[in-house]
Each structure stands twice: as structure tokens, then as C-alpha cells.
PDB file of C-alpha atoms in Angstrom:
ATOM      1  CA  UNK A   1       0.000   0.000   0.000  1.00 92.00           C
ATOM      2  CA  UNK A   2       1.026   3.583  -0.596  1.00 96.00           C
ATOM      3  CA  UNK A   3      -0.436   7.020   0.092  1.00 97.00           C
ATOM      4  CA  UNK A   4      -1.587   9.659  -2.393  1.00 98.00           C
ATOM      5  CA  UNK A   5      -3.627  12.852  -2.552  1.00 98.00           C
ATOM      6  CA  UNK A   6      -6.977  12.592  -4.350  1.00 97.00           C
ATOM      7  CA  UNK A   7      -9.895  14.903  -5.142  1.00 97.00           C
ATOM      8  CA  UNK A   8     -13.470  13.692  -5.636  1.00 97.00           C
ATOM      9  CA  UNK A   9     -14.870  17.148  -6.390  1.00 96.00           C
ATOM     10  CA  UNK A  10     -13.514  20.476  -7.560  1.00 96.00           C
ATOM     11  CA  UNK A  11     -13.077  23.297  -5.095  1.00 96.00           C
ATOM     12  CA  UNK A  12     -10.670  24.817  -2.590  1.00 96.00           C
ATOM     13  CA  UNK A  13      -7.781  23.121  -0.808  1.00 97.00           C
ATOM     14  CA  UNK A  14     -10.261  21.368   1.485  1.00 97.00           C
ATOM     15  CA  UNK A  15     -11.285  18.961  -1.319  1.00 97.00           C
ATOM     16  CA  UNK A  16      -7.872  17.242  -1.209  1.00 97.00           C
ATOM     17  CA  UNK A  17      -7.849  13.975   0.697  1.00 97.00           C
ATOM     18  CA  UNK A  18      -4.938  11.699   1.640  1.00 97.00           C
ATOM     19  CA  UNK A  19      -5.901   8.099   0.845  1.00 97.00           C
ATOM     20  CA  UNK A  20      -4.204   4.696   0.811  1.00 97.00           C
ATOM     21  CA  UNK A  21      -4.019   2.800  -2.483  1.00 96.00           C
ATOM     22  CA  UNK A  22      -2.429  -0.264  -4.012  1.00 95.00           C
ATOM     23  CA  UNK A  23      -0.108   0.849  -6.850  1.00 95.00           C
ATOM     24  CA  UNK A  24      -0.795  -0.863 -10.169  1.00 96.00           C
ATOM     25  CA  UNK A  25       1.976  -2.583 -12.096  1.00 97.00           C
ATOM     26  CA  UNK A  26       3.629  -0.305 -14.675  1.00 98.00           C
ATOM     27  CA  UNK A  27       2.207  -0.837 -18.167  1.00 97.00           C
ATOM     28  CA  UNK A  28       4.190  -1.163 -21.369  1.00 98.00           C
ATOM     29  CA  UNK A  29       6.275   1.967 -21.824  1.00 96.00           C
ATOM     30  CA  UNK A  30       5.927   2.998 -18.170  1.00 98.00           C
ATOM     31  CA  UNK A  31       8.203   3.040 -15.137  1.00 98.00           C
ATOM     32  CA  UNK A  32       7.173   2.945 -11.497  1.00 98.00           C
ATOM     33  CA  UNK A  33       8.879   5.675  -9.476  1.00 98.00           C
ATOM     34  CA  UNK A  34       9.203   5.979  -5.721  1.00 98.00           C
ATOM     35  CA  UNK A  35       8.899   9.726  -5.249  1.00 98.00           C
ATOM     36  CA  UNK A  36      11.436  11.419  -2.973  1.00 98.00           C
ATOM     37  CA  UNK A  37      10.343  15.017  -3.589  1.00 98.00           C
ATOM     38  CA  UNK A  38       7.239  16.321  -5.368  1.00 98.00           C
ATOM     39  CA  UNK A  39       6.968  19.653  -7.144  1.00 96.00           C
ATOM     40  CA  UNK A  40       4.015  21.935  -6.386  1.00 94.00           C
ATOM     41  CA  UNK A  41       2.952  24.104  -9.315  1.00 88.00           C
ATOM     42  CA  UNK A  42       0.248  26.709  -9.755  1.00 85.00           C
ATOM     43  CA  UNK A  43      -1.319  24.598 -12.493  1.00 86.00           C
ATOM     44  CA  UNK A  44      -2.141  22.048  -9.765  1.00 95.00           C
ATOM     45  CA  UNK A  45      -4.537  24.578  -8.236  1.00 94.00           C
ATOM     46  CA  UNK A  46      -6.245  25.012 -11.619  1.00 90.00           C
ATOM     47  CA  UNK A  47      -6.920  21.258 -11.763  1.00 95.00           C
ATOM     48  CA  UNK A  48      -8.117  21.189  -8.163  1.00 97.00           C
ATOM     49  CA  UNK A  49     -10.459  24.172  -8.644  1.00 95.00           C
ATOM     50  CA  UNK A  50     -11.878  22.906 -11.944  1.00 94.00           C
ATOM     51  CA  UNK A  51     -10.446  25.687 -14.131  1.00 88.00           C
ATOM     52  CA  UNK A  52      -8.674  22.841 -15.905  1.00 87.00           C
ATOM     53  CA  UNK A  53     -11.279  20.054 -15.737  1.00 86.00           C
ATOM     54  CA  UNK A  54     -10.250  16.542 -14.791  1.00 91.00           C
ATOM     55  CA  UNK A  55     -12.215  13.310 -14.586  1.00 93.00           C
ATOM     56  CA  UNK A  56     -13.125  12.640 -10.978  1.00 95.00           C
ATOM     57  CA  UNK A  57     -11.918  11.159  -8.745  1.00 96.00           C
ATOM     58  CA  UNK A  58      -8.475  12.414  -9.721  1.00 96.00           C
ATOM     59  CA  UNK A  59      -4.955  12.636  -8.441  1.00 97.00           C
ATOM     60  CA  UNK A  60      -3.024  15.897  -8.542  1.00 98.00           C
ATOM     61  CA  UNK A  61       0.442  16.911  -9.640  1.00 97.00           C
ATOM     62  CA  UNK A  62       2.604  16.026 -12.606  1.00 95.00           C
ATOM     63  CA  UNK A  63       6.182  16.523 -11.365  1.00 97.00           C
ATOM     64  CA  UNK A  64       8.477  14.706  -8.956  1.00 98.00           C
ATOM     65  CA  UNK A  65      11.932  13.227  -8.542  1.00 98.00           C
ATOM     66  CA  UNK A  66      12.772   9.823  -7.181  1.00 98.00           C
ATOM     67  CA  UNK A  67      14.050   6.329  -7.878  1.00 98.00           C
ATOM     68  CA  UNK A  68      12.868   3.854 -10.498  1.00 98.00           C
ATOM     69  CA  UNK A  69      11.558   0.774  -8.695  1.00 98.00           C
ATOM     70  CA  UNK A  70      10.059  -1.219 -11.585  1.00 98.00           C
ATOM     71  CA  UNK A  71       9.901  -0.945 -15.360  1.00 98.00           C
ATOM     72  CA  UNK A  72       7.083  -2.005 -17.623  1.00 98.00           C
ATOM     73  CA  UNK A  73       7.337  -4.214 -20.710  1.00 97.00           C
ATOM     74  CA  UNK A  74       9.492  -2.785 -23.477  1.00 96.00           C
ATOM     75  CA  UNK A  75      11.336  -0.224 -21.366  1.00 96.00           C
ATOM     76  CA  UNK A  76      15.071  -0.325 -22.061  1.00 95.00           C
ATOM     77  CA  UNK A  77      16.267   3.277 -21.504  1.00 94.00           C
ATOM     78  CA  UNK A  78      15.708   3.151 -17.738  1.00 96.00           C
ATOM     79  CA  UNK A  79      16.274   0.477 -15.099  1.00 97.00           C
ATOM     80  CA  UNK A  80      15.449  -0.096 -11.423  1.00 98.00           C
ATOM     81  CA  UNK A  81      17.652   2.042  -9.205  1.00 98.00           C
ATOM     82  CA  UNK A  82      18.008   4.932 -11.646  1.00 98.00           C
ATOM     83  CA  UNK A  83      17.716   8.424 -10.192  1.00 98.00           C
ATOM     84  CA  UNK A  84      15.131  10.275 -12.275  1.00 98.00           C
ATOM     85  CA  UNK A  85      12.934  13.342 -12.498  1.00 98.00           C
ATOM     86  CA  UNK A  86       9.706  13.763 -14.435  1.00 97.00           C
ATOM     87  CA  UNK A  87       7.158  16.347 -15.453  1.00 94.00           C
ATOM     88  CA  UNK A  88       4.085  16.343 -17.707  1.00 89.00           C
ATOM     89  CA  UNK A  89       3.092  13.015 -16.195  1.00 92.00           C
ATOM     90  CA  UNK A  90      -0.495  11.862 -15.910  1.00 93.00           C
ATOM     91  CA  UNK A  91      -2.113  13.400 -12.843  1.00 96.00           C
ATOM     92  CA  UNK A  92      -1.125  11.719  -9.617  1.00 97.00           C
ATOM     93  CA  UNK A  93       2.408  12.842  -8.722  1.00 98.00           C
ATOM     94  CA  UNK A  94       1.144  13.868  -5.265  1.00 98.00           C
ATOM     95  CA  UNK A  95       1.857  10.296  -4.223  1.00 98.00           C
ATOM     96  CA  UNK A  96       4.465   8.051  -2.650  1.00 98.00           C
ATOM     97  CA  UNK A  97       4.561   5.977  -5.851  1.00 98.00           C
ATOM     98  CA  UNK A  98       3.596   6.950  -9.391  1.00 98.00           C
ATOM     99  CA  UNK A  99       3.629   5.172 -12.741  1.00 98.00           C
ATOM    100  CA  UNK A 100       4.942   7.456 -15.491  1.00 98.00           C
ATOM    101  CA  UNK A 101       5.333   7.127 -19.263  1.00 96.00           C
ATOM    102  CA  UNK A 102       9.031   6.749 -20.005  1.00 95.00           C
ATOM    103  CA  UNK A 103       9.039   9.639 -22.503  1.00 93.00           C
ATOM    104  CA  UNK A 104       8.246  11.993 -19.605  1.00 95.00           C
ATOM    105  CA  UNK A 105      11.183  10.834 -17.476  1.00 96.00           C
ATOM    106  CA  UNK A 106      14.765  12.137 -17.533  1.00 96.00           C
ATOM    107  CA  UNK A 107      17.823  10.627 -15.902  1.00 96.00           C
ATOM    108  CA  UNK A 108      18.933  12.835 -13.039  1.00 96.00           C
ATOM    109  CA  UNK A 109      22.652  13.617 -12.733  1.00 95.00           C
ATOM    110  CA  UNK A 110      24.199  12.798  -9.360  1.00 94.00           C
ATOM    111  CA  UNK A 111      25.178  16.464  -8.945  1.00 93.00           C
ATOM    112  CA  UNK A 112      21.515  17.467  -8.619  1.00 95.00           C
ATOM    113  CA  UNK A 113      19.501  16.470  -5.538  1.00 96.00           C
ATOM    114  CA  UNK A 114      15.947  15.130  -5.621  1.00 97.00           C
ATOM    115  CA  UNK A 115      14.700  18.321  -3.979  1.00 96.00           C
ATOM    116  CA  UNK A 116      16.538  20.557  -6.470  1.00 95.00           C
ATOM    117  CA  UNK A 117      15.124  18.529  -9.330  1.00 96.00           C
ATOM    118  CA  UNK A 118      11.523  18.469  -8.126  1.00 97.00           C
ATOM    119  CA  UNK A 119      11.657  22.181  -7.350  1.00 94.00           C
ATOM    120  CA  UNK A 120      12.994  23.124 -10.771  1.00 95.00           C
ATOM    121  CA  UNK A 121      12.122  20.605 -13.481  1.00 96.00           C
ATOM    122  CA  UNK A 122       8.654  21.659 -14.654  1.00 92.00           C
ATOM    123  CA  UNK A 123       9.414  25.323 -13.974  1.00 92.00           C
ATOM    124  CA  UNK A 124      12.792  25.053 -15.679  1.00 96.00           C
ATOM    125  CA  UNK A 125      11.347  23.339 -18.735  1.00 96.00           C
ATOM    126  CA  UNK A 126       8.738  26.104 -18.838  1.00 95.00           C
ATOM    127  CA  UNK A 127      11.424  28.791 -18.834  1.00 97.00           C
ATOM    128  CA  UNK A 128      13.325  26.833 -21.484  1.00 98.00           C
ATOM    129  CA  UNK A 129      10.446  26.821 -23.951  1.00 98.00           C
ATOM    130  CA  UNK A 130       9.517  30.441 -23.168  1.00 98.00           C
ATOM    131  CA  UNK A 131      12.969  32.010 -23.526  1.00 98.00           C
ATOM    132  CA  UNK A 132      14.493  29.575 -26.007  1.00 97.00           C
ATOM    133  CA  UNK A 133      11.603  28.544 -28.261  1.00 97.00           C
ATOM    134  CA  UNK A 134       8.404  30.626 -28.036  1.00 98.00           C
ATOM    135  CA  UNK A 135      10.584  33.693 -28.496  1.00 98.00           C
ATOM    136  CA  UNK A 136      14.376  33.465 -28.552  1.00 97.00           C
ATOM    137  CA  UNK A 137      15.593  36.121 -26.148  1.00 98.00           C
ATOM    138  CA  UNK A 138      18.823  37.760 -27.287  1.00 97.00           C
ATOM    139  CA  UNK A 139      21.811  39.052 -25.287  1.00 98.00           C
ATOM    140  CA  UNK A 140      21.256  42.656 -24.091  1.00 97.00           C
ATOM    141  CA  UNK A 141      17.549  42.444 -24.947  1.00 98.00           C
ATOM    142  CA  UNK A 142      15.089  43.944 -22.475  1.00 98.00           C
ATOM    143  CA  UNK A 143      11.831  42.104 -21.831  1.00 98.00           C
ATOM    144  CA  UNK A 144       9.049  41.970 -19.235  1.00 98.00           C
ATOM    145  CA  UNK A 145       8.375  38.902 -17.113  1.00 98.00           C
ATOM    146  CA  UNK A 146       5.463  38.961 -14.673  1.00 97.00           C
ATOM    147  CA  UNK A 147       5.605  37.308 -11.228  1.00 94.00           C
ATOM    148  CA  UNK A 148       9.395  37.430 -11.205  1.00 95.00           C
ATOM    149  CA  UNK A 149       9.650  36.233  -7.594  1.00 90.00           C
ATOM    150  CA  UNK A 150       7.567  33.112  -8.214  1.00 86.00           C
ATOM    151  CA  UNK A 151       8.940  29.655  -8.890  1.00 85.00           C
ATOM    152  CA  UNK A 152       9.050  30.099 -12.668  1.00 92.00           C
ATOM    153  CA  UNK A 153      10.021  33.748 -12.372  1.00 94.00           C
ATOM    154  CA  UNK A 154      13.114  33.193 -10.227  1.00 93.00           C
ATOM    155  CA  UNK A 155      14.412  30.607 -12.661  1.00 95.00           C
ATOM    156  CA  UNK A 156      13.661  33.002 -15.530  1.00 97.00           C
ATOM    157  CA  UNK A 157      15.652  35.745 -13.775  1.00 98.00           C
ATOM    158  CA  UNK A 158      18.666  33.463 -13.489  1.00 98.00           C
ATOM    159  CA  UNK A 159      18.343  32.052 -17.009  1.00 98.00           C
ATOM    160  CA  UNK A 160      18.044  35.561 -18.486  1.00 98.00           C
ATOM    161  CA  UNK A 161      21.195  36.616 -16.656  1.00 98.00           C
ATOM    162  CA  UNK A 162      22.996  33.549 -18.029  1.00 97.00           C
ATOM    163  CA  UNK A 163      21.899  34.593 -21.527  1.00 97.00           C
ATOM    164  CA  UNK A 164      23.101  38.160 -20.972  1.00 98.00           C
ATOM    165  CA  UNK A 165      19.536  39.488 -21.346  1.00 98.00           C
ATOM    166  CA  UNK A 166      17.813  42.153 -19.222  1.00 98.00           C
ATOM    167  CA  UNK A 167      14.709  40.852 -17.468  1.00 98.00           C
ATOM    168  CA  UNK A 168      12.308  43.438 -16.064  1.00 98.00           C
ATOM    169  CA  UNK A 169      10.252  41.617 -13.449  1.00 98.00           C
ATOM    170  CA  UNK A 170       6.955  42.545 -11.857  1.00 97.00           C
ATOM    171  CA  UNK A 171       6.581  41.782  -8.140  1.00 95.00           C
ATOM    172  CA  UNK A 172       4.114  42.508  -5.354  1.00 91.00           C
ATOM    173  CA  UNK A 173       6.408  43.704  -2.558  1.00 93.00           C
ATOM    174  CA  UNK A 174       9.800  45.198  -1.806  1.00 95.00           C
ATOM    175  CA  UNK A 175      10.926  41.860  -0.377  1.00 92.00           C
ATOM    176  CA  UNK A 176      10.000  40.062  -3.587  1.00 92.00           C
ATOM    177  CA  UNK A 177      11.706  42.781  -5.629  1.00 96.00           C
ATOM    178  CA  UNK A 178      14.948  42.142  -3.775  1.00 96.00           C
ATOM    179  CA  UNK A 179      14.590  38.407  -4.244  1.00 93.00           C
ATOM    180  CA  UNK A 180      14.131  38.840  -8.010  1.00 96.00           C
ATOM    181  CA  UNK A 181      17.122  41.191  -8.231  1.00 97.00           C
ATOM    182  CA  UNK A 182      19.259  38.766  -6.246  1.00 97.00           C
ATOM    183  CA  UNK A 183      18.302  36.097  -8.783  1.00 96.00           C
ATOM    184  CA  UNK A 184      19.407  38.256 -11.703  1.00 97.00           C
ATOM    185  CA  UNK A 185      16.532  40.534 -12.662  1.00 98.00           C
ATOM    186  CA  UNK A 186      17.849  43.665 -14.371  1.00 98.00           C
ATOM    187  CA  UNK A 187      15.027  45.764 -12.875  1.00 98.00           C
ATOM    188  CA  UNK A 188      11.767  45.232 -10.998  1.00 98.00           C
ATOM    189  CA  UNK A 189       8.354  46.891 -10.946  1.00 98.00           C
ATOM    190  CA  UNK A 190       6.089  46.733  -7.893  1.00 97.00           C
ATOM    191  CA  UNK A 191       2.699  46.386  -9.542  1.00 94.00           C
ATOM    192  CA  UNK A 192       0.942  47.370  -6.303  1.00 93.00           C
ATOM    193  CA  UNK A 193       2.602  50.796  -6.295  1.00 94.00           C
ATOM    194  CA  UNK A 194       3.715  51.528  -9.866  1.00 96.00           C
ATOM    195  CA  UNK A 195       2.092  51.740 -13.293  1.00 96.00           C
ATOM    196  CA  UNK A 196       3.653  48.882 -15.210  1.00 97.00           C
ATOM    197  CA  UNK A 197       3.679  50.439 -18.682  1.00 97.00           C
ATOM    198  CA  UNK A 198       4.881  53.820 -17.411  1.00 97.00           C
ATOM    199  CA  UNK A 199       7.696  52.225 -15.424  1.00 97.00           C
ATOM    200  CA  UNK A 200       8.782  50.111 -18.406  1.00 98.00           C
ATOM    201  CA  UNK A 201       8.961  53.302 -20.476  1.00 97.00           C
ATOM    202  CA  UNK A 202      11.134  54.939 -17.818  1.00 97.00           C
ATOM    203  CA  UNK A 203      13.467  51.973 -17.665  1.00 97.00           C
ATOM    204  CA  UNK A 204      13.862  51.783 -21.448  1.00 97.00           C
ATOM    205  CA  UNK A 205      14.086  55.520 -22.169  1.00 96.00           C
ATOM    206  CA  UNK A 206      10.726  55.451 -23.896  1.00 95.00           C
ATOM    207  CA  UNK A 207      11.287  52.319 -25.954  1.00 95.00           C
ATOM    208  CA  UNK A 208       8.745  49.532 -25.893  1.00 97.00           C
ATOM    209  CA  UNK A 209       9.502  45.814 -25.766  1.00 98.00           C
ATOM    210  CA  UNK A 210       9.535  43.038 -28.335  1.00 98.00           C
ATOM    211  CA  UNK A 211       8.106  40.484 -25.913  1.00 98.00           C
ATOM    212  CA  UNK A 212       6.181  40.240 -22.637  1.00 98.00           C
ATOM    213  CA  UNK A 213       5.768  36.986 -20.681  1.00 98.00           C
ATOM    214  CA  UNK A 214       2.575  37.003 -18.618  1.00 96.00           C
ATOM    215  CA  UNK A 215       1.491  34.231 -16.236  1.00 93.00           C
ATOM    216  CA  UNK A 216      -0.850  36.464 -14.234  1.00 89.00           C
ATOM    217  CA  UNK A 217      -3.669  36.678 -16.782  1.00 81.00           C
ATOM    218  CA  UNK A 218      -6.718  38.869 -16.340  1.00 85.00           C
ATOM    219  CA  UNK A 219      -5.231  41.555 -14.081  1.00 87.00           C
ATOM    220  CA  UNK A 220      -2.208  42.333 -16.257  1.00 90.00           C
ATOM    221  CA  UNK A 221      -3.553  41.718 -19.770  1.00 93.00           C
ATOM    222  CA  UNK A 222      -3.934  45.316 -20.904  1.00 93.00           C
ATOM    223  CA  UNK A 223      -0.855  46.564 -19.060  1.00 95.00           C
ATOM    224  CA  UNK A 224       1.169  43.885 -20.827  1.00 96.00           C
ATOM    225  CA  UNK A 225      -0.123  44.943 -24.237  1.00 97.00           C
ATOM    226  CA  UNK A 226       0.744  48.554 -23.444  1.00 97.00           C
ATOM    227  CA  UNK A 227       4.402  47.587 -22.958  1.00 98.00           C
ATOM    228  CA  UNK A 228       4.793  46.115 -26.451  1.00 98.00           C
ATOM    229  CA  UNK A 229       6.268  47.781 -29.509  1.00 98.00           C
ATOM    230  CA  UNK A 230       4.613  47.557 -32.903  1.00 98.00           C
ATOM    231  CA  UNK A 231       4.258  43.877 -33.925  1.00 98.00           C
ATOM    232  CA  UNK A 232       5.461  42.817 -30.485  1.00 98.00           C
ATOM    233  CA  UNK A 233       4.628  39.434 -28.989  1.00 98.00           C
ATOM    234  CA  UNK A 234       2.435  38.867 -25.943  1.00 97.00           C
ATOM    235  CA  UNK A 235       3.153  35.446 -24.419  1.00 97.00           C
ATOM    236  CA  UNK A 236       0.235  34.614 -22.100  1.00 96.00           C
ATOM    237  CA  UNK A 237       1.160  31.392 -20.304  1.00 93.00           C
ATOM    238  CA  UNK A 238      -0.850  31.412 -17.068  1.00 86.00           C
ATOM    239  CA  UNK A 239      -3.959  32.575 -15.209  1.00 78.00           C
ATOM    240  CA  UNK A 240      -2.885  33.346 -11.642  1.00 72.00           C
ATOM    241  CA  UNK A 241      -5.424  36.210 -11.384  1.00 76.00           C
ATOM    242  CA  UNK A 242      -8.021  34.484 -13.557  1.00 79.00           C
ATOM    243  CA  UNK A 243      -8.233  33.634 -17.259  1.00 78.00           C
ATOM    244  CA  UNK A 244      -8.197  36.258 -19.998  1.00 81.00           C
ATOM    245  CA  UNK A 245     -11.632  36.036 -21.625  1.00 84.00           C
ATOM    246  CA  UNK A 246     -13.786  38.031 -24.012  1.00 83.00           C
ATOM    247  CA  UNK A 247     -10.805  39.457 -25.890  1.00 85.00           C
ATOM    248  CA  UNK A 248     -11.659  41.911 -28.653  1.00 89.00           C
ATOM    249  CA  UNK A 249      -9.062  41.181 -31.325  1.00 93.00           C
ATOM    250  CA  UNK A 250      -9.324  44.765 -32.538  1.00 96.00           C
ATOM    251  CA  UNK A 251      -7.289  45.807 -29.495  1.00 94.00           C
ATOM    252  CA  UNK A 252      -4.282  44.066 -31.022  1.00 96.00           C
ATOM    253  CA  UNK A 253      -4.667  46.256 -34.090  1.00 96.00           C
ATOM    254  CA  UNK A 254      -5.153  49.423 -32.051  1.00 96.00           C
ATOM    255  CA  UNK A 255      -2.034  48.812 -29.966  1.00 96.00           C
ATOM    256  CA  UNK A 256       0.238  48.160 -32.940  1.00 96.00           C
ATOM    257  CA  UNK A 257      -0.590  44.989 -34.907  1.00 97.00           C
ATOM    258  CA  UNK A 258       0.441  42.886 -31.940  1.00 97.00           C
ATOM    259  CA  UNK A 259       0.867  39.126 -31.825  1.00 97.00           C
ATOM    260  CA  UNK A 260      -0.485  36.967 -28.979  1.00 97.00           C
ATOM    261  CA  UNK A 261       0.272  33.341 -28.208  1.00 96.00           C
ATOM    262  CA  UNK A 262      -1.087  31.075 -25.470  1.00 95.00           C
ATOM    263  CA  UNK A 263       1.568  28.368 -25.261  1.00 96.00           C
ATOM    264  CA  UNK A 264       2.084  25.488 -22.879  1.00 92.00           C
ATOM    265  CA  UNK A 265       4.845  23.023 -22.220  1.00 91.00           C
ATOM    266  CA  UNK A 266       2.703  20.303 -23.789  1.00 88.00           C
ATOM    267  CA  UNK A 267       2.933  22.084 -27.145  1.00 94.00           C
ATOM    268  CA  UNK A 268       6.739  22.201 -27.074  1.00 95.00           C
ATOM    269  CA  UNK A 269       8.164  19.183 -25.211  1.00 93.00           C
ATOM    270  CA  UNK A 270       6.363  16.445 -27.114  1.00 90.00           C
ATOM    271  CA  UNK A 271       8.990  13.692 -27.556  1.00 89.00           C
ATOM    272  CA  UNK A 272      11.725  12.070 -25.491  1.00 87.00           C
ATOM    273  CA  UNK A 273      14.330  13.709 -27.763  1.00 91.00           C
ATOM    274  CA  UNK A 274      12.813  17.135 -27.065  1.00 93.00           C
ATOM    275  CA  UNK A 275      12.771  16.369 -23.328  1.00 94.00           C
ATOM    276  CA  UNK A 276      16.415  15.295 -23.430  1.00 93.00           C
ATOM    277  CA  UNK A 277      17.478  18.456 -25.251  1.00 94.00           C
ATOM    278  CA  UNK A 278      15.597  20.716 -22.843  1.00 96.00           C
ATOM    279  CA  UNK A 279      16.597  18.866 -19.668  1.00 96.00           C
ATOM    280  CA  UNK A 280      20.277  18.766 -20.675  1.00 95.00           C
ATOM    281  CA  UNK A 281      20.331  22.560 -21.004  1.00 96.00           C
ATOM    282  CA  UNK A 282      18.547  22.964 -17.668  1.00 97.00           C
ATOM    283  CA  UNK A 283      20.755  20.430 -15.872  1.00 96.00           C
ATOM    284  CA  UNK A 284      23.886  22.140 -17.216  1.00 96.00           C
ATOM    285  CA  UNK A 285      22.786  25.468 -15.732  1.00 97.00           C
ATOM    286  CA  UNK A 286      21.856  23.816 -12.428  1.00 96.00           C
ATOM    287  CA  UNK A 287      25.118  21.890 -12.175  1.00 93.00           C
ATOM    288  CA  UNK A 288      27.193  24.977 -12.980  1.00 95.00           C
ATOM    289  CA  UNK A 289      25.410  27.052 -10.358  1.00 94.00           C
ATOM    290  CA  UNK A 290      24.079  29.519 -12.938  1.00 96.00           C
ATOM    291  CA  UNK A 291      20.625  28.520 -11.708  1.00 96.00           C
ATOM    292  CA  UNK A 292      20.178  27.874  -7.998  1.00 93.00           C
ATOM    293  CA  UNK A 293      16.972  26.522  -6.494  1.00 91.00           C
ATOM    294  CA  UNK A 294      16.804  26.815  -2.721  1.00 85.00           C
ATOM    295  CA  UNK A 295      13.511  25.800  -1.129  1.00 91.00           C
ATOM    296  CA  UNK A 296      12.963  27.302   2.344  1.00 91.00           C
ATOM    297  CA  UNK A 297      12.155  24.775   5.044  1.00 94.00           C
ATOM    298  CA  UNK A 298       8.852  26.604   5.557  1.00 94.00           C
ATOM    299  CA  UNK A 299       7.898  25.675   1.968  1.00 95.00           C
ATOM    300  CA  UNK A 300       8.556  21.958   2.363  1.00 97.00           C
ATOM    301  CA  UNK A 301       5.329  20.202   3.319  1.00 98.00           C
ATOM    302  CA  UNK A 302       4.608  16.600   4.208  1.00 98.00           C
ATOM    303  CA  UNK A 303       2.563  14.848   1.516  1.00 98.00           C
ATOM    304  CA  UNK A 304      -0.412  14.622   3.889  1.00 97.00           C
ATOM    305  CA  UNK A 305      -0.235  18.410   4.379  1.00 97.00           C
ATOM    306  CA  UNK A 306      -1.007  19.197   0.741  1.00 98.00           C
ATOM    307  CA  UNK A 307      -3.952  21.378   1.791  1.00 97.00           C
ATOM    308  CA  UNK A 308      -1.676  23.716   3.722  1.00 96.00           C
ATOM    309  CA  UNK A 309       0.719  23.797   0.778  1.00 96.00           C
ATOM    310  CA  UNK A 310      -2.024  24.968  -1.601  1.00 96.00           C
ATOM    311  CA  UNK A 311      -3.292  27.523   0.907  1.00 95.00           C
ATOM    312  CA  UNK A 312       0.201  29.005   1.158  1.00 93.00           C
ATOM    313  CA  UNK A 313       0.657  29.034  -2.616  1.00 90.00           C
ATOM    314  CA  UNK A 314      -2.661  30.714  -3.354  1.00 90.00           C
ATOM    315  CA  UNK A 315      -2.209  33.312  -0.619  1.00 88.00           C
ATOM    316  CA  UNK A 316       0.990  34.383  -2.432  1.00 77.00           C
ATOM    317  CA  UNK A 317       3.039  34.234   0.753  1.00 78.00           C
ATOM    318  CA  UNK A 318       5.465  31.743  -0.809  1.00 81.00           C
ATOM    319  CA  UNK A 319       8.535  32.769  -2.778  1.00 75.00           C
ATOM    320  CA  UNK A 320      10.045  30.508  -5.390  1.00 75.00           C
ATOM    321  CA  UNK A 321       9.343  26.810  -5.330  1.00 84.00           C
ATOM    322  CA  UNK A 322       7.506  24.647  -2.785  1.00 92.00           C
ATOM    323  CA  UNK A 323       7.686  20.888  -2.286  1.00 97.00           C
ATOM    324  CA  UNK A 324       5.760  17.946  -0.915  1.00 98.00           C
ATOM    325  CA  UNK A 325       7.950  15.359   0.810  1.00 98.00           C
ATOM    326  CA  UNK A 326       6.479  11.823   0.994  1.00 96.00           C
TER     327      UNK A 326
END
């Protein structure tokens, strides 16, 4: 028997229940992983709340690091005992044991701990596709990245610095501004006290930006568009304040023939080769120290305390990554 977190209805953190279950044998093309550290991501709250519908009852979570315990028929690239990390798995990573399709699993170098991996893999792959594929950020380029002190944002700050680019990050407090700057943000904007578009203009001597990365959604939609130069690209990749709905496409014309994309990791990392390429670049930056992921002890929760973890995440009191520890 093993323990996992399950929801039988959509709603707030209170709908999550810790239950015992008997793990199934891994199917063909799957490996069974004993999780050592589990990544908590904002998308998990979307599944729990019903913003991203799931068939009920459902597990939660898609990212963790651990040890391969068993392999299913036909699996040759991994073996029992391998240290691994995975993301994009079928829902259910909030668990002591999870069966995962082998194309979602990467070998974890010894230089990277389970906690580092679980805290950075999905977020790091997200930053990889955003900065390296959706739009290829260039050295010395200035761009806007919302929620710069969040889990994805702090990795983006460090990755941008490694690329020699200038990330302007929005934050909600002076403490978070300092955290983003310490991670490598070129400049920060406190959205609670400053007008985002006006501050961008001040920082760039009146020049607008080629690209804005926005995971906040509804609350920052128009401000993001106002920061873009003619034919600039709005990358809307999250809904932390609620989804962007009812968009009048004419606004894109009025603000300068703008482009908008709504990407996700699932549209970019679609094969094991793509996962290997992305994870190798991420692991190289982690191993070199160019990207550091330090999870405060206050943001490490026991698996059975998943409710408290979601409450902390949604109250925006967390900074960077949080983990569940089985």
C-alpha cells in the first residue's frame, strides 16, 4: 500500500484527501517511481479548482523526482535504481509511488539532488520553452516577465542573466523585488505601487519591448499589451489572477498589430528527444550554479499536508518553489 492525494470534487484546498491505495503494475512503456520530492505548481490549483477540468476522482500533480523501482514491458532506456525526475506526467504525482510514461522521465545527474530537481524541473522546462523557443531572447535584450519572484520567475531571472539578457520583473512587494534582483533581474516593478507600462517606459528611455511573458492573466492583460512595440509578442502562459476572456481582437490592431500566443509546455516538449534536449540545457545550468533553487524549510510540506501547501501558494506568501515530501 502507498499514500496519495486525491480529489473527488472540484473546489478549494479542502477537497484534497490523503488516501491509501495499491499501486498498479507499470504498463508497457511505463516506469514505477518511488517519489522522494514532489513539485508543487500553480497549475495544480487550476486542476483542483476545476479551471482545468479533470475526470473525478483524480490525483493531482505532474512533477516529482525519485528512484525507479520497476519498469514495464518494453522499457530499455531506464532500469530499477536509476535516479530520475519527471514532469508532464499523468495526474497523480502527489503520491508516494507513481507510474509514469518513459518519454516523460529524464535521468537525473548525481550532482543534482531530488529536492533541487523536483523544485525546478517543470518550472525550468517552462522557462526553457519560453525564452528559447516561443521567443528566442537575445543578449542585451530587455523584456518583461510577470511574477518574477515566483517559482518560474526566479528561474527566468537566473536564465536571463545567463543569456546576458535584461529581465524586467513585476513583483508585489519590496521583499520580492529584492529576491528577483538577487536572482538576476535587471530591474523590478512593484505592480501594487507603480504603473507597469509607465515604469517600463522609464526603464527603457521610452522604448517599448519586443516580448512580454505574462502568467498572471486577467489583471495584467492590458498593461502587458501597453508595454509592447509595434508587432510585439504577448506570451500569455498562465492565469494566476483568472483567465483572460472576451478578448476583442481589434485591441491588437489598435495597440500596434500585436501578436499573442497562449503556449504550454505540452505544445513544445512532445517527444523524449525534445525532453532530453531541454533537460540537458537545464541540468547544465543547475550543475554549474548559474541557476540555484533553494527551497525554504517553511515551503517543504509533508505529503499529507497538501492542503496547507495549496493555501500558502494561493495566498501568495510563498517565494520561489515549494515541495511535498512523501
